[in-house]
Amino acid sequence: MSLVNILHPSVKHCADKVTARHIHGRPEPELVPSRYALRVGEIDVMVISDGVLSLPGAMLGHNVDPAVRAAWLEDMFLPRDVLEWALNVVVVRSGDRTILIDAGMGMEFPDLPRAGRLVQRLEAAGLDLASVTDVVLTHLHMDHVGGLLVDGVRDRLRPDLRIHLAAAETKFWEAPDFSRVSMPPGFQDALRRTATRFLHEYDSQLRPFENEYEMAPGVMVTRTGGHTPGHSVVRLASGGDRLTFAGDAVFAVGFDHPDWFNGFEHDPEEAARVRVRLLRELAANRESLVATHLSFPSVCHVAVDGDVFRCVPGLWEY
C-alpha cells in the first residue's frame, strides 16, 4: 500500500527528503550495522534494526512551543522538520525459548523504503523464523506488528508459536480512541487497519495477560499503559544483570523533556507519568535500557539530572 494515498503531505516530504540522501533509498547494506549482541547474565540478547521512519519533527512534542522544540532539535544537531525514528526489535534466548520482542514495520508501505527490514536482518543474523518459540508485542501499532504481516512470514513460523500481549491492548483495538493523539491525517486509519488485520490473522496464537507475566526464566512482561492502554515493557534479569526493553515508553527527547507529548500517545498525560516513573526506576537500579525509537543499538543507562534525566550510552561490547 502506498503512503501517498493515505498520509499527510508532510510525511511524504520527510520520506522523500531523507531518501534522496541515499542510493536506492537506503545506504548500502553491508556498510550499515543492523544487529548488536549482548548478554544479560545467562540470557542472550540481540538488538536488530528494522530501519528508520522519517516523520515530521512536530511529532516529537506537540504540547510545546514550536520554537522550543526547534531549539532542542538544533541543540541535538538534528533538522527541525524531519525526525528519523529508529526502529529496534529484540531477540532474547532464555533456556529453550527464543523470543522475538516486537516485529517492526513490515513491507506494506513502499514509500518507507528504509523500514521493514526485519526478515532480511533476522536471516543475516542466522536466526530462522521457525526457531522463534514466542513473540512479545509491546503494543499493536503498525511499526511493532507489521513484520508478522509480511507475505509468507506466517507460513514460516511455528504452528505452536505463542504471541504474548496485554489483554487491555486487544480490548482497546476493538474500538480504538484517537481523540488524544496528534498524528498527520491517514495514520489513524493505517493503525486501525493493521491492528485489526493482525488480531484476525493471529487470533488463535494470542496469549493475553492482565498486568504482569513471567513468560520465560528471567523474562517478565509488565503492562504500563499510557502510550496505549495495553502498552507493555519487557524486563530481563539474570545473574545480577538487568535490562529493560521499554518499547515506546521512552523516546530520545524523553530524557531532557519527559513531559513532552509524543504524537502517537493515546493518553499523553499517563504516558508522561509512565515515562518518569520508569526512568527513575532504571536510574535507581542502574540497569540497561533499550527502546524502539532510540538510535540503534540504543543500549544505554539512565542518570537523574535534577528534575530530568541523562542518557548515558552503554559501552560497545566487542
PDB file of C-alpha atoms in Angstrom:
ATOM      1  CA  MET A   1       0.000   0.000   0.000  1.00  0.00           C
ATOM      2  CA  SER A   2       1.310   3.453  -0.884  1.00  0.00           C
ATOM      3  CA  LEU A   3       1.532   6.053   1.853  1.00  0.00           C
ATOM      4  CA  VAL A   4       0.974   8.733  -0.777  1.00  0.00           C
ATOM      5  CA  ASN A   5      -2.716   7.906  -0.766  1.00  0.00           C
ATOM      6  CA  ILE A   6      -3.245   7.852   2.994  1.00  0.00           C
ATOM      7  CA  LEU A   7      -0.761  10.116   4.734  1.00  0.00           C
ATOM      8  CA  HIS A   8      -0.337  13.855   5.077  1.00  0.00           C
ATOM      9  CA  PRO A   9       1.955  15.543   2.512  1.00  0.00           C
ATOM     10  CA  SER A  10       4.382  16.482   5.296  1.00  0.00           C
ATOM     11  CA  VAL A  11       5.085  12.798   5.926  1.00  0.00           C
ATOM     12  CA  LYS A  12       5.738  12.190   2.231  1.00  0.00           C
ATOM     13  CA  HIS A  13       8.020  15.248   2.213  1.00  0.00           C
ATOM     14  CA  CYS A  14      10.036  13.836   5.113  1.00  0.00           C
ATOM     15  CA  ALA A  15      10.401  10.434   3.482  1.00  0.00           C
ATOM     16  CA  ASP A  16      11.448  11.950   0.139  1.00  0.00           C
ATOM     17  CA  LYS A  17      13.900  14.343   1.744  1.00  0.00           C
ATOM     18  CA  VAL A  18      15.725  11.628   3.653  1.00  0.00           C
ATOM     19  CA  THR A  19      15.538   9.001   0.900  1.00  0.00           C
ATOM     20  CA  ALA A  20      17.212  11.425  -1.502  1.00  0.00           C
ATOM     21  CA  ARG A  21      20.393  11.185   0.575  1.00  0.00           C
ATOM     22  CA  HIS A  22      20.837   7.517  -0.219  1.00  0.00           C
ATOM     23  CA  ILE A  23      21.313   5.423  -3.338  1.00  0.00           C
ATOM     24  CA  HIS A  24      18.196   3.333  -3.987  1.00  0.00           C
ATOM     25  CA  GLY A  25      16.551   4.715  -0.864  1.00  0.00           C
ATOM     26  CA  ARG A  26      18.966   3.393   1.779  1.00  0.00           C
ATOM     27  CA  PRO A  27      22.703   3.149   2.421  1.00  0.00           C
ATOM     28  CA  GLU A  28      24.463   0.118   1.001  1.00  0.00           C
ATOM     29  CA  PRO A  29      23.512  -2.712   3.393  1.00  0.00           C
ATOM     30  CA  GLU A  30      27.000  -4.037   4.054  1.00  0.00           C
ATOM     31  CA  LEU A  31      28.005  -0.629   5.439  1.00  0.00           C
ATOM     32  CA  VAL A  32      25.114  -0.343   7.921  1.00  0.00           C
ATOM     33  CA  PRO A  33      25.245  -2.162  11.284  1.00  0.00           C
ATOM     34  CA  SER A  34      21.947  -3.935  11.774  1.00  0.00           C
ATOM     35  CA  ARG A  35      22.441  -6.210  14.804  1.00  0.00           C
ATOM     36  CA  TYR A  36      24.143  -5.947  18.151  1.00  0.00           C
ATOM     37  CA  ALA A  37      24.574  -8.809  20.623  1.00  0.00           C
ATOM     38  CA  LEU A  38      24.989  -8.657  24.391  1.00  0.00           C
ATOM     39  CA  ARG A  39      24.305 -10.829  27.410  1.00  0.00           C
ATOM     40  CA  VAL A  40      22.199 -10.269  30.493  1.00  0.00           C
ATOM     41  CA  GLY A  41      23.581 -12.872  32.858  1.00  0.00           C
ATOM     42  CA  GLU A  42      22.731 -16.185  31.172  1.00  0.00           C
ATOM     43  CA  ILE A  43      20.257 -14.590  28.744  1.00  0.00           C
ATOM     44  CA  ASP A  44      21.404 -13.885  25.183  1.00  0.00           C
ATOM     45  CA  VAL A  45      20.074 -10.634  23.716  1.00  0.00           C
ATOM     46  CA  MET A  46      20.306  -9.311  20.171  1.00  0.00           C
ATOM     47  CA  VAL A  47      19.064  -5.856  19.169  1.00  0.00           C
ATOM     48  CA  ILE A  48      18.112  -5.794  15.496  1.00  0.00           C
ATOM     49  CA  SER A  49      17.428  -2.684  13.445  1.00  0.00           C
ATOM     50  CA  ASP A  50      14.268  -2.715  11.365  1.00  0.00           C
ATOM     51  CA  GLY A  51      15.415   0.541   9.764  1.00  0.00           C
ATOM     52  CA  VAL A  52      14.159   4.066  10.327  1.00  0.00           C
ATOM     53  CA  LEU A  53      10.968   6.067   9.800  1.00  0.00           C
ATOM     54  CA  SER A  54      11.115   9.668   8.611  1.00  0.00           C
ATOM     55  CA  LEU A  55       8.376  11.735  10.268  1.00  0.00           C
ATOM     56  CA  PRO A  56       7.623  15.431  10.826  1.00  0.00           C
ATOM     57  CA  GLY A  57       9.597  16.973  13.691  1.00  0.00           C
ATOM     58  CA  ALA A  58       6.353  18.189  15.280  1.00  0.00           C
ATOM     59  CA  MET A  59       5.551  14.579  16.238  1.00  0.00           C
ATOM     60  CA  LEU A  60       8.284  14.836  18.870  1.00  0.00           C
ATOM     61  CA  GLY A  61       6.388  17.083  21.270  1.00  0.00           C
ATOM     62  CA  HIS A  62       3.081  18.537  20.179  1.00  0.00           C
ATOM     63  CA  ASN A  63       2.335  20.195  23.526  1.00  0.00           C
ATOM     64  CA  VAL A  64       5.290  22.616  23.435  1.00  0.00           C
ATOM     65  CA  ASP A  65       6.059  25.858  21.663  1.00  0.00           C
ATOM     66  CA  PRO A  66       7.382  25.028  18.161  1.00  0.00           C
ATOM     67  CA  ALA A  67      10.312  27.385  18.734  1.00  0.00           C
ATOM     68  CA  VAL A  68      11.291  25.469  21.896  1.00  0.00           C
ATOM     69  CA  ARG A  69      11.023  22.189  20.056  1.00  0.00           C
ATOM     70  CA  ALA A  70      13.092  23.539  17.147  1.00  0.00           C
ATOM     71  CA  ALA A  71      15.763  24.752  19.573  1.00  0.00           C
ATOM     72  CA  TRP A  72      16.052  21.287  21.138  1.00  0.00           C
ATOM     73  CA  LEU A  73      16.386  19.667  17.716  1.00  0.00           C
ATOM     74  CA  GLU A  74      19.069  22.179  16.757  1.00  0.00           C
ATOM     75  CA  ASP A  75      20.934  21.536  20.014  1.00  0.00           C
ATOM     76  CA  MET A  76      20.879  17.824  19.139  1.00  0.00           C
ATOM     77  CA  PHE A  77      22.273  18.542  15.645  1.00  0.00           C
ATOM     78  CA  LEU A  78      19.012  17.377  14.084  1.00  0.00           C
ATOM     79  CA  PRO A  79      16.959  19.050  11.333  1.00  0.00           C
ATOM     80  CA  ARG A  80      13.905  20.947  12.509  1.00  0.00           C
ATOM     81  CA  ASP A  81      11.402  19.476  10.074  1.00  0.00           C
ATOM     82  CA  VAL A  82      12.410  15.822   9.693  1.00  0.00           C
ATOM     83  CA  LEU A  83      12.788  13.383  12.544  1.00  0.00           C
ATOM     84  CA  GLU A  84      14.318   9.990  11.800  1.00  0.00           C
ATOM     85  CA  TRP A  85      12.858   7.454  14.227  1.00  0.00           C
ATOM     86  CA  ALA A  86      14.907   4.327  14.688  1.00  0.00           C
ATOM     87  CA  LEU A  87      13.033   1.025  14.686  1.00  0.00           C
ATOM     88  CA  ASN A  88      14.597  -1.557  17.015  1.00  0.00           C
ATOM     89  CA  VAL A  89      13.374  -5.048  17.835  1.00  0.00           C
ATOM     90  CA  VAL A  90      14.976  -7.530  20.206  1.00  0.00           C
ATOM     91  CA  VAL A  91      15.560 -11.284  20.119  1.00  0.00           C
ATOM     92  CA  VAL A  92      16.002 -12.986  23.504  1.00  0.00           C
ATOM     93  CA  ARG A  93      17.199 -16.527  24.166  1.00  0.00           C
ATOM     94  CA  SER A  94      16.385 -17.795  27.636  1.00  0.00           C
ATOM     95  CA  GLY A  95      16.577 -21.522  28.342  1.00  0.00           C
ATOM     96  CA  ASP A  96      14.914 -23.319  25.433  1.00  0.00           C
ATOM     97  CA  ARG A  97      12.893 -20.258  24.385  1.00  0.00           C
ATOM     98  CA  THR A  98      13.707 -17.920  21.507  1.00  0.00           C
ATOM     99  CA  ILE A  99      11.626 -14.784  21.943  1.00  0.00           C
ATOM    100  CA  LEU A 100      11.044 -12.017  19.402  1.00  0.00           C
ATOM    101  CA  ILE A 101      10.087  -8.745  21.082  1.00  0.00           C
ATOM    102  CA  ASP A 102       8.103  -6.663  18.587  1.00  0.00           C
ATOM    103  CA  ALA A 103       8.212  -7.242  14.846  1.00  0.00           C
ATOM    104  CA  GLY A 104       8.913  -3.944  13.111  1.00  0.00           C
ATOM    105  CA  MET A 105       7.108  -2.147  10.312  1.00  0.00           C
ATOM    106  CA  GLY A 106       6.650  -4.775   7.642  1.00  0.00           C
ATOM    107  CA  MET A 107       6.521  -4.107   3.914  1.00  0.00           C
ATOM    108  CA  GLU A 108       3.001  -2.740   3.432  1.00  0.00           C
ATOM    109  CA  PHE A 109       4.205   0.816   2.819  1.00  0.00           C
ATOM    110  CA  PRO A 110       6.671   1.058  -0.112  1.00  0.00           C
ATOM    111  CA  ASP A 111       7.004   4.819   0.418  1.00  0.00           C
ATOM    112  CA  LEU A 112       9.063   3.998   3.524  1.00  0.00           C
ATOM    113  CA  PRO A 113      11.880   2.057   1.843  1.00  0.00           C
ATOM    114  CA  ARG A 114      14.279   2.318   4.789  1.00  0.00           C
ATOM    115  CA  ALA A 115      11.956   0.464   7.175  1.00  0.00           C
ATOM    116  CA  GLY A 116      10.602  -3.063   7.227  1.00  0.00           C
ATOM    117  CA  ARG A 117      13.937  -4.892   7.119  1.00  0.00           C
ATOM    118  CA  LEU A 118      13.278  -7.374   9.939  1.00  0.00           C
ATOM    119  CA  VAL A 119      13.019 -10.636   7.992  1.00  0.00           C
ATOM    120  CA  GLN A 120      16.178  -9.986   5.966  1.00  0.00           C
ATOM    121  CA  ARG A 121      18.117  -8.933   9.039  1.00  0.00           C
ATOM    122  CA  LEU A 122      16.992 -11.923  11.097  1.00  0.00           C
ATOM    123  CA  GLU A 123      18.250 -14.127   8.283  1.00  0.00           C
ATOM    124  CA  ALA A 124      21.534 -12.204   8.114  1.00  0.00           C
ATOM    125  CA  ALA A 125      21.952 -12.845  11.838  1.00  0.00           C
ATOM    126  CA  GLY A 126      21.417 -16.573  11.300  1.00  0.00           C
ATOM    127  CA  LEU A 127      18.015 -16.550  13.013  1.00  0.00           C
ATOM    128  CA  ASP A 128      15.433 -18.786  11.358  1.00  0.00           C
ATOM    129  CA  LEU A 129      11.823 -17.688  11.791  1.00  0.00           C
ATOM    130  CA  ALA A 130      10.956 -21.302  12.586  1.00  0.00           C
ATOM    131  CA  SER A 131      13.216 -21.135  15.653  1.00  0.00           C
ATOM    132  CA  VAL A 132      11.089 -18.427  17.296  1.00  0.00           C
ATOM    133  CA  THR A 133       9.009 -20.003  20.068  1.00  0.00           C
ATOM    134  CA  ASP A 134       7.381 -16.817  21.389  1.00  0.00           C
ATOM    135  CA  VAL A 135       6.604 -13.264  20.325  1.00  0.00           C
ATOM    136  CA  VAL A 136       6.030 -10.437  22.799  1.00  0.00           C
ATOM    137  CA  LEU A 137       4.268  -7.342  21.491  1.00  0.00           C
ATOM    138  CA  THR A 138       4.650  -4.138  23.464  1.00  0.00           C
ATOM    139  CA  HIS A 139       1.542  -2.852  21.672  1.00  0.00           C
ATOM    140  CA  LEU A 140      -0.270  -3.117  18.347  1.00  0.00           C
ATOM    141  CA  HIS A 141       0.909  -0.019  16.461  1.00  0.00           C
ATOM    142  CA  MET A 142       1.857  -0.923  12.909  1.00  0.00           C
ATOM    143  CA  ASP A 143       5.604  -0.351  13.387  1.00  0.00           C
ATOM    144  CA  HIS A 144       5.574  -3.063  16.068  1.00  0.00           C
ATOM    145  CA  VAL A 145       3.496  -5.790  14.407  1.00  0.00           C
ATOM    146  CA  GLY A 146       3.871  -5.201  10.656  1.00  0.00           C
ATOM    147  CA  GLY A 147       6.758  -7.638  10.277  1.00  0.00           C
ATOM    148  CA  LEU A 148       4.429 -10.529  11.120  1.00  0.00           C
ATOM    149  CA  LEU A 149       2.076  -9.480   8.311  1.00  0.00           C
ATOM    150  CA  VAL A 150       4.677  -9.682   5.537  1.00  0.00           C
ATOM    151  CA  ASP A 151       3.683 -12.176   2.828  1.00  0.00           C
ATOM    152  CA  GLY A 152       4.962 -15.645   3.624  1.00  0.00           C
ATOM    153  CA  VAL A 153       6.074 -14.924   7.187  1.00  0.00           C
ATOM    154  CA  ARG A 154       3.225 -16.713   8.943  1.00  0.00           C
ATOM    155  CA  ASP A 155       3.852 -19.864   6.910  1.00  0.00           C
ATOM    156  CA  ARG A 156       7.458 -19.920   8.136  1.00  0.00           C
ATOM    157  CA  LEU A 157       6.567 -19.548  11.822  1.00  0.00           C
ATOM    158  CA  ARG A 158       5.985 -22.498  14.126  1.00  0.00           C
ATOM    159  CA  PRO A 159       2.358 -23.637  14.318  1.00  0.00           C
ATOM    160  CA  ASP A 160       2.643 -23.628  18.131  1.00  0.00           C
ATOM    161  CA  LEU A 161       4.020 -20.069  18.256  1.00  0.00           C
ATOM    162  CA  ARG A 162       2.780 -18.127  21.295  1.00  0.00           C
ATOM    163  CA  ILE A 163       2.139 -14.376  20.987  1.00  0.00           C
ATOM    164  CA  HIS A 164       2.021 -12.534  24.304  1.00  0.00           C
ATOM    165  CA  LEU A 165       0.399  -9.126  24.757  1.00  0.00           C
ATOM    166  CA  ALA A 166      -1.700  -7.374  27.348  1.00  0.00           C
ATOM    167  CA  ALA A 167      -5.415  -8.173  27.319  1.00  0.00           C
ATOM    168  CA  ALA A 168      -6.086  -4.425  27.579  1.00  0.00           C
ATOM    169  CA  GLU A 169      -4.388  -3.958  24.207  1.00  0.00           C
ATOM    170  CA  THR A 170      -6.627  -6.386  22.349  1.00  0.00           C
ATOM    171  CA  LYS A 171      -9.661  -4.797  24.032  1.00  0.00           C
ATOM    172  CA  PHE A 172      -8.571  -1.281  23.051  1.00  0.00           C
ATOM    173  CA  TRP A 173      -8.337  -2.088  19.344  1.00  0.00           C
ATOM    174  CA  GLU A 174     -11.920  -3.317  19.230  1.00  0.00           C
ATOM    175  CA  ALA A 175     -12.899   0.385  19.246  1.00  0.00           C
ATOM    176  CA  PRO A 176      -9.696   2.481  19.432  1.00  0.00           C
ATOM    177  CA  ASP A 177      -9.834   6.037  20.791  1.00  0.00           C
ATOM    178  CA  PHE A 178      -7.734   8.525  18.797  1.00  0.00           C
ATOM    179  CA  SER A 179      -9.099  11.654  20.485  1.00  0.00           C
ATOM    180  CA  ARG A 180      -5.835  12.472  22.322  1.00  0.00           C
ATOM    181  CA  VAL A 181      -3.256  11.704  19.627  1.00  0.00           C
ATOM    182  CA  SER A 182      -1.637  14.244  17.311  1.00  0.00           C
ATOM    183  CA  MET A 183      -0.936  12.357  14.089  1.00  0.00           C
ATOM    184  CA  PRO A 184      -0.940  13.513  10.483  1.00  0.00           C
ATOM    185  CA  PRO A 185      -4.096  12.517   8.588  1.00  0.00           C
ATOM    186  CA  GLY A 186      -4.059   8.925   7.417  1.00  0.00           C
ATOM    187  CA  PHE A 187      -2.152   7.432  10.314  1.00  0.00           C
ATOM    188  CA  GLN A 188      -5.252   6.630  12.327  1.00  0.00           C
ATOM    189  CA  ASP A 189      -6.774   4.568   9.529  1.00  0.00           C
ATOM    190  CA  ALA A 190      -3.474   2.767   8.871  1.00  0.00           C
ATOM    191  CA  LEU A 191      -3.003   1.926  12.556  1.00  0.00           C
ATOM    192  CA  ARG A 192      -6.583   0.727  12.980  1.00  0.00           C
ATOM    193  CA  ARG A 193      -6.448  -1.383   9.830  1.00  0.00           C
ATOM    194  CA  THR A 194      -3.126  -3.027  10.720  1.00  0.00           C
ATOM    195  CA  ALA A 195      -4.157  -3.865  14.289  1.00  0.00           C
ATOM    196  CA  THR A 196      -7.481  -5.305  13.127  1.00  0.00           C
ATOM    197  CA  ARG A 197      -5.801  -7.444  10.490  1.00  0.00           C
ATOM    198  CA  PHE A 198      -3.194  -8.702  12.950  1.00  0.00           C
ATOM    199  CA  LEU A 199      -5.751  -9.687  15.579  1.00  0.00           C
ATOM    200  CA  HIS A 200      -7.766 -11.525  12.944  1.00  0.00           C
ATOM    201  CA  GLU A 201      -4.832 -13.423  11.420  1.00  0.00           C
ATOM    202  CA  TYR A 202      -3.148 -14.414  14.692  1.00  0.00           C
ATOM    203  CA  ASP A 203      -6.159 -14.773  16.984  1.00  0.00           C
ATOM    204  CA  SER A 204      -5.585 -18.473  17.737  1.00  0.00           C
ATOM    205  CA  GLN A 205      -1.979 -17.862  18.824  1.00  0.00           C
ATOM    206  CA  LEU A 206      -2.583 -14.951  21.184  1.00  0.00           C
ATOM    207  CA  ARG A 207      -1.768 -15.451  24.869  1.00  0.00           C
ATOM    208  CA  PRO A 208      -3.149 -12.334  26.604  1.00  0.00           C
ATOM    209  CA  PHE A 209      -2.054 -11.443  30.146  1.00  0.00           C
ATOM    210  CA  GLU A 210      -3.519  -8.958  32.593  1.00  0.00           C
ATOM    211  CA  ASN A 211      -0.756  -6.916  34.236  1.00  0.00           C
ATOM    212  CA  GLU A 212       2.420  -8.965  34.619  1.00  0.00           C
ATOM    213  CA  TYR A 213       3.583 -12.285  33.261  1.00  0.00           C
ATOM    214  CA  GLU A 214       6.868 -14.214  33.549  1.00  0.00           C
ATOM    215  CA  MET A 215       6.905 -15.893  30.170  1.00  0.00           C
ATOM    216  CA  ALA A 216      10.392 -17.488  30.408  1.00  0.00           C
ATOM    217  CA  PRO A 217      13.143 -17.697  33.041  1.00  0.00           C
ATOM    218  CA  GLY A 218      14.156 -14.119  33.808  1.00  0.00           C
ATOM    219  CA  VAL A 219      11.805 -12.627  31.196  1.00  0.00           C
ATOM    220  CA  MET A 220       8.965 -10.561  32.704  1.00  0.00           C
ATOM    221  CA  VAL A 221       6.376  -8.664  30.660  1.00  0.00           C
ATOM    222  CA  THR A 222       4.693  -5.789  32.524  1.00  0.00           C
ATOM    223  CA  ARG A 223       1.810  -3.622  31.322  1.00  0.00           C
ATOM    224  CA  THR A 224       2.471   0.111  31.745  1.00  0.00           C
ATOM    225  CA  GLY A 225      -0.379   1.684  29.779  1.00  0.00           C
ATOM    226  CA  GLY A 226      -0.044   5.291  28.698  1.00  0.00           C
ATOM    227  CA  HIS A 227       1.195   5.089  25.138  1.00  0.00           C
ATOM    228  CA  THR A 228      -1.690   2.692  24.526  1.00  0.00           C
ATOM    229  CA  PRO A 229      -3.861   1.141  27.244  1.00  0.00           C
ATOM    230  CA  GLY A 230      -2.058  -2.188  26.907  1.00  0.00           C
ATOM    231  CA  HIS A 231       1.452  -0.891  26.239  1.00  0.00           C
ATOM    232  CA  SER A 232       3.972  -3.136  27.983  1.00  0.00           C
ATOM    233  CA  VAL A 233       7.686  -3.318  28.708  1.00  0.00           C
ATOM    234  CA  VAL A 234       9.884  -6.416  28.882  1.00  0.00           C
ATOM    235  CA  ARG A 235      12.307  -6.763  31.801  1.00  0.00           C
ATOM    236  CA  LEU A 236      15.209  -9.187  31.756  1.00  0.00           C
ATOM    237  CA  ALA A 237      17.041 -10.298  34.899  1.00  0.00           C
ATOM    238  CA  SER A 238      19.748 -12.939  35.272  1.00  0.00           C
ATOM    239  CA  GLY A 239      22.789 -13.322  37.487  1.00  0.00           C
ATOM    240  CA  GLY A 240      22.514  -9.811  38.873  1.00  0.00           C
ATOM    241  CA  ASP A 241      22.275  -8.210  35.410  1.00  0.00           C
ATOM    242  CA  ARG A 242      19.152  -6.361  34.305  1.00  0.00           C
ATOM    243  CA  LEU A 243      17.877  -4.861  31.056  1.00  0.00           C
ATOM    244  CA  THR A 244      14.525  -3.308  30.156  1.00  0.00           C
ATOM    245  CA  PHE A 245      13.093  -3.080  26.658  1.00  0.00           C
ATOM    246  CA  ALA A 246      10.840  -0.057  27.018  1.00  0.00           C
ATOM    247  CA  GLY A 247       9.007  -0.153  23.692  1.00  0.00           C
ATOM    248  CA  ASP A 248       7.508   3.299  23.118  1.00  0.00           C
ATOM    249  CA  ALA A 249       7.556   4.427  26.754  1.00  0.00           C
ATOM    250  CA  VAL A 250      10.821   6.326  26.130  1.00  0.00           C
ATOM    251  CA  PHE A 251      11.809   8.454  23.145  1.00  0.00           C
ATOM    252  CA  ALA A 252      15.068  10.356  22.700  1.00  0.00           C
ATOM    253  CA  VAL A 253      13.577  13.647  23.849  1.00  0.00           C
ATOM    254  CA  GLY A 254      12.091  11.944  26.920  1.00  0.00           C
ATOM    255  CA  PHE A 255      15.343  12.212  28.866  1.00  0.00           C
ATOM    256  CA  ASP A 256      15.592  16.008  28.582  1.00  0.00           C
ATOM    257  CA  HIS A 257      11.852  16.636  28.393  1.00  0.00           C
ATOM    258  CA  PRO A 258       9.872  13.707  29.825  1.00  0.00           C
ATOM    259  CA  ASP A 259       6.755  15.909  29.893  1.00  0.00           C
ATOM    260  CA  TRP A 260       6.680  16.387  26.107  1.00  0.00           C
ATOM    261  CA  PHE A 261       3.795  14.560  24.443  1.00  0.00           C
ATOM    262  CA  ASN A 262       4.584  12.246  21.567  1.00  0.00           C
ATOM    263  CA  GLY A 263       2.066  12.391  18.744  1.00  0.00           C
ATOM    264  CA  PHE A 264       1.361   8.648  18.913  1.00  0.00           C
ATOM    265  CA  GLU A 265       0.436   8.578  22.606  1.00  0.00           C
ATOM    266  CA  HIS A 266      -3.237   7.765  23.150  1.00  0.00           C
ATOM    267  CA  ASP A 267      -3.130   9.065  26.754  1.00  0.00           C
ATOM    268  CA  PRO A 268      -0.248  11.571  26.757  1.00  0.00           C
ATOM    269  CA  GLU A 269      -0.515  12.613  30.428  1.00  0.00           C
ATOM    270  CA  GLU A 270      -0.408   8.993  31.577  1.00  0.00           C
ATOM    271  CA  ALA A 271       2.395   8.253  29.113  1.00  0.00           C
ATOM    272  CA  ALA A 272       4.447  11.057  30.678  1.00  0.00           C
ATOM    273  CA  ARG A 273       3.827   9.674  34.176  1.00  0.00           C
ATOM    274  CA  VAL A 274       4.842   6.199  32.997  1.00  0.00           C
ATOM    275  CA  ARG A 275       7.990   7.616  31.398  1.00  0.00           C
ATOM    276  CA  VAL A 276       9.111   9.472  34.522  1.00  0.00           C
ATOM    277  CA  ARG A 277       8.373   6.522  36.784  1.00  0.00           C
ATOM    278  CA  LEU A 278      10.233   4.098  34.540  1.00  0.00           C
ATOM    279  CA  LEU A 279      13.261   6.353  34.043  1.00  0.00           C
ATOM    280  CA  ARG A 280      13.568   6.953  37.787  1.00  0.00           C
ATOM    281  CA  GLU A 281      13.420   3.217  38.415  1.00  0.00           C
ATOM    282  CA  LEU A 282      16.026   2.462  35.758  1.00  0.00           C
ATOM    283  CA  ALA A 283      18.326   5.115  37.194  1.00  0.00           C
ATOM    284  CA  ALA A 284      17.953   3.706  40.714  1.00  0.00           C
ATOM    285  CA  ASN A 285      18.584   0.129  39.538  1.00  0.00           C
ATOM    286  CA  ARG A 286      21.437   1.174  37.208  1.00  0.00           C
ATOM    287  CA  GLU A 287      20.117  -1.316  34.663  1.00  0.00           C
ATOM    288  CA  SER A 288      20.434  -1.139  30.899  1.00  0.00           C
ATOM    289  CA  LEU A 289      17.729   0.331  28.682  1.00  0.00           C
ATOM    290  CA  VAL A 290      16.799  -0.465  25.096  1.00  0.00           C
ATOM    291  CA  ALA A 291      13.838   1.195  23.380  1.00  0.00           C
ATOM    292  CA  THR A 292      12.210   1.008  19.974  1.00  0.00           C
ATOM    293  CA  HIS A 293      12.911   4.530  18.812  1.00  0.00           C
ATOM    294  CA  LEU A 294      16.288   5.301  20.379  1.00  0.00           C
ATOM    295  CA  SER A 295      19.166   5.407  17.912  1.00  0.00           C
ATOM    296  CA  PHE A 296      20.426   1.882  17.133  1.00  0.00           C
ATOM    297  CA  PRO A 297      21.596  -0.119  19.027  1.00  0.00           C
ATOM    298  CA  SER A 298      20.071   2.084  21.746  1.00  0.00           C
ATOM    299  CA  VAL A 299      21.722   0.295  24.698  1.00  0.00           C
ATOM    300  CA  CYS A 300      22.154   2.896  27.420  1.00  0.00           C
ATOM    301  CA  HIS A 301      21.821   3.722  31.098  1.00  0.00           C
ATOM    302  CA  VAL A 302      19.726   6.393  32.772  1.00  0.00           C
ATOM    303  CA  ALA A 303      21.022   9.016  35.183  1.00  0.00           C
ATOM    304  CA  VAL A 304      18.928  11.519  37.148  1.00  0.00           C
ATOM    305  CA  ASP A 305      19.848  15.122  36.322  1.00  0.00           C
ATOM    306  CA  GLY A 306      17.827  17.355  38.627  1.00  0.00           C
ATOM    307  CA  ASP A 307      14.202  17.156  37.544  1.00  0.00           C
ATOM    308  CA  VAL A 308      15.069  15.438  34.260  1.00  0.00           C
ATOM    309  CA  PHE A 309      17.394  12.675  33.084  1.00  0.00           C
ATOM    310  CA  ARG A 310      20.539  11.941  31.130  1.00  0.00           C
ATOM    311  CA  CYS A 311      21.005   9.139  28.627  1.00  0.00           C
ATOM    312  CA  VAL A 312      24.410   7.530  29.202  1.00  0.00           C
ATOM    313  CA  PRO A 313      25.346   5.399  26.172  1.00  0.00           C
ATOM    314  CA  GLY A 314      26.397   1.863  27.006  1.00  0.00           C
ATOM    315  CA  LEU A 315      29.961   0.861  26.156  1.00  0.00           C
ATOM    316  CA  TRP A 316      30.127  -1.032  22.879  1.00  0.00           C
ATOM    317  CA  GLU A 317      30.754  -4.712  23.624  1.00  0.00           C
ATOM    318  CA  TYR A 318      33.091  -6.460  21.193  1.00  0.00           C
TER     319      TYR A 318
END
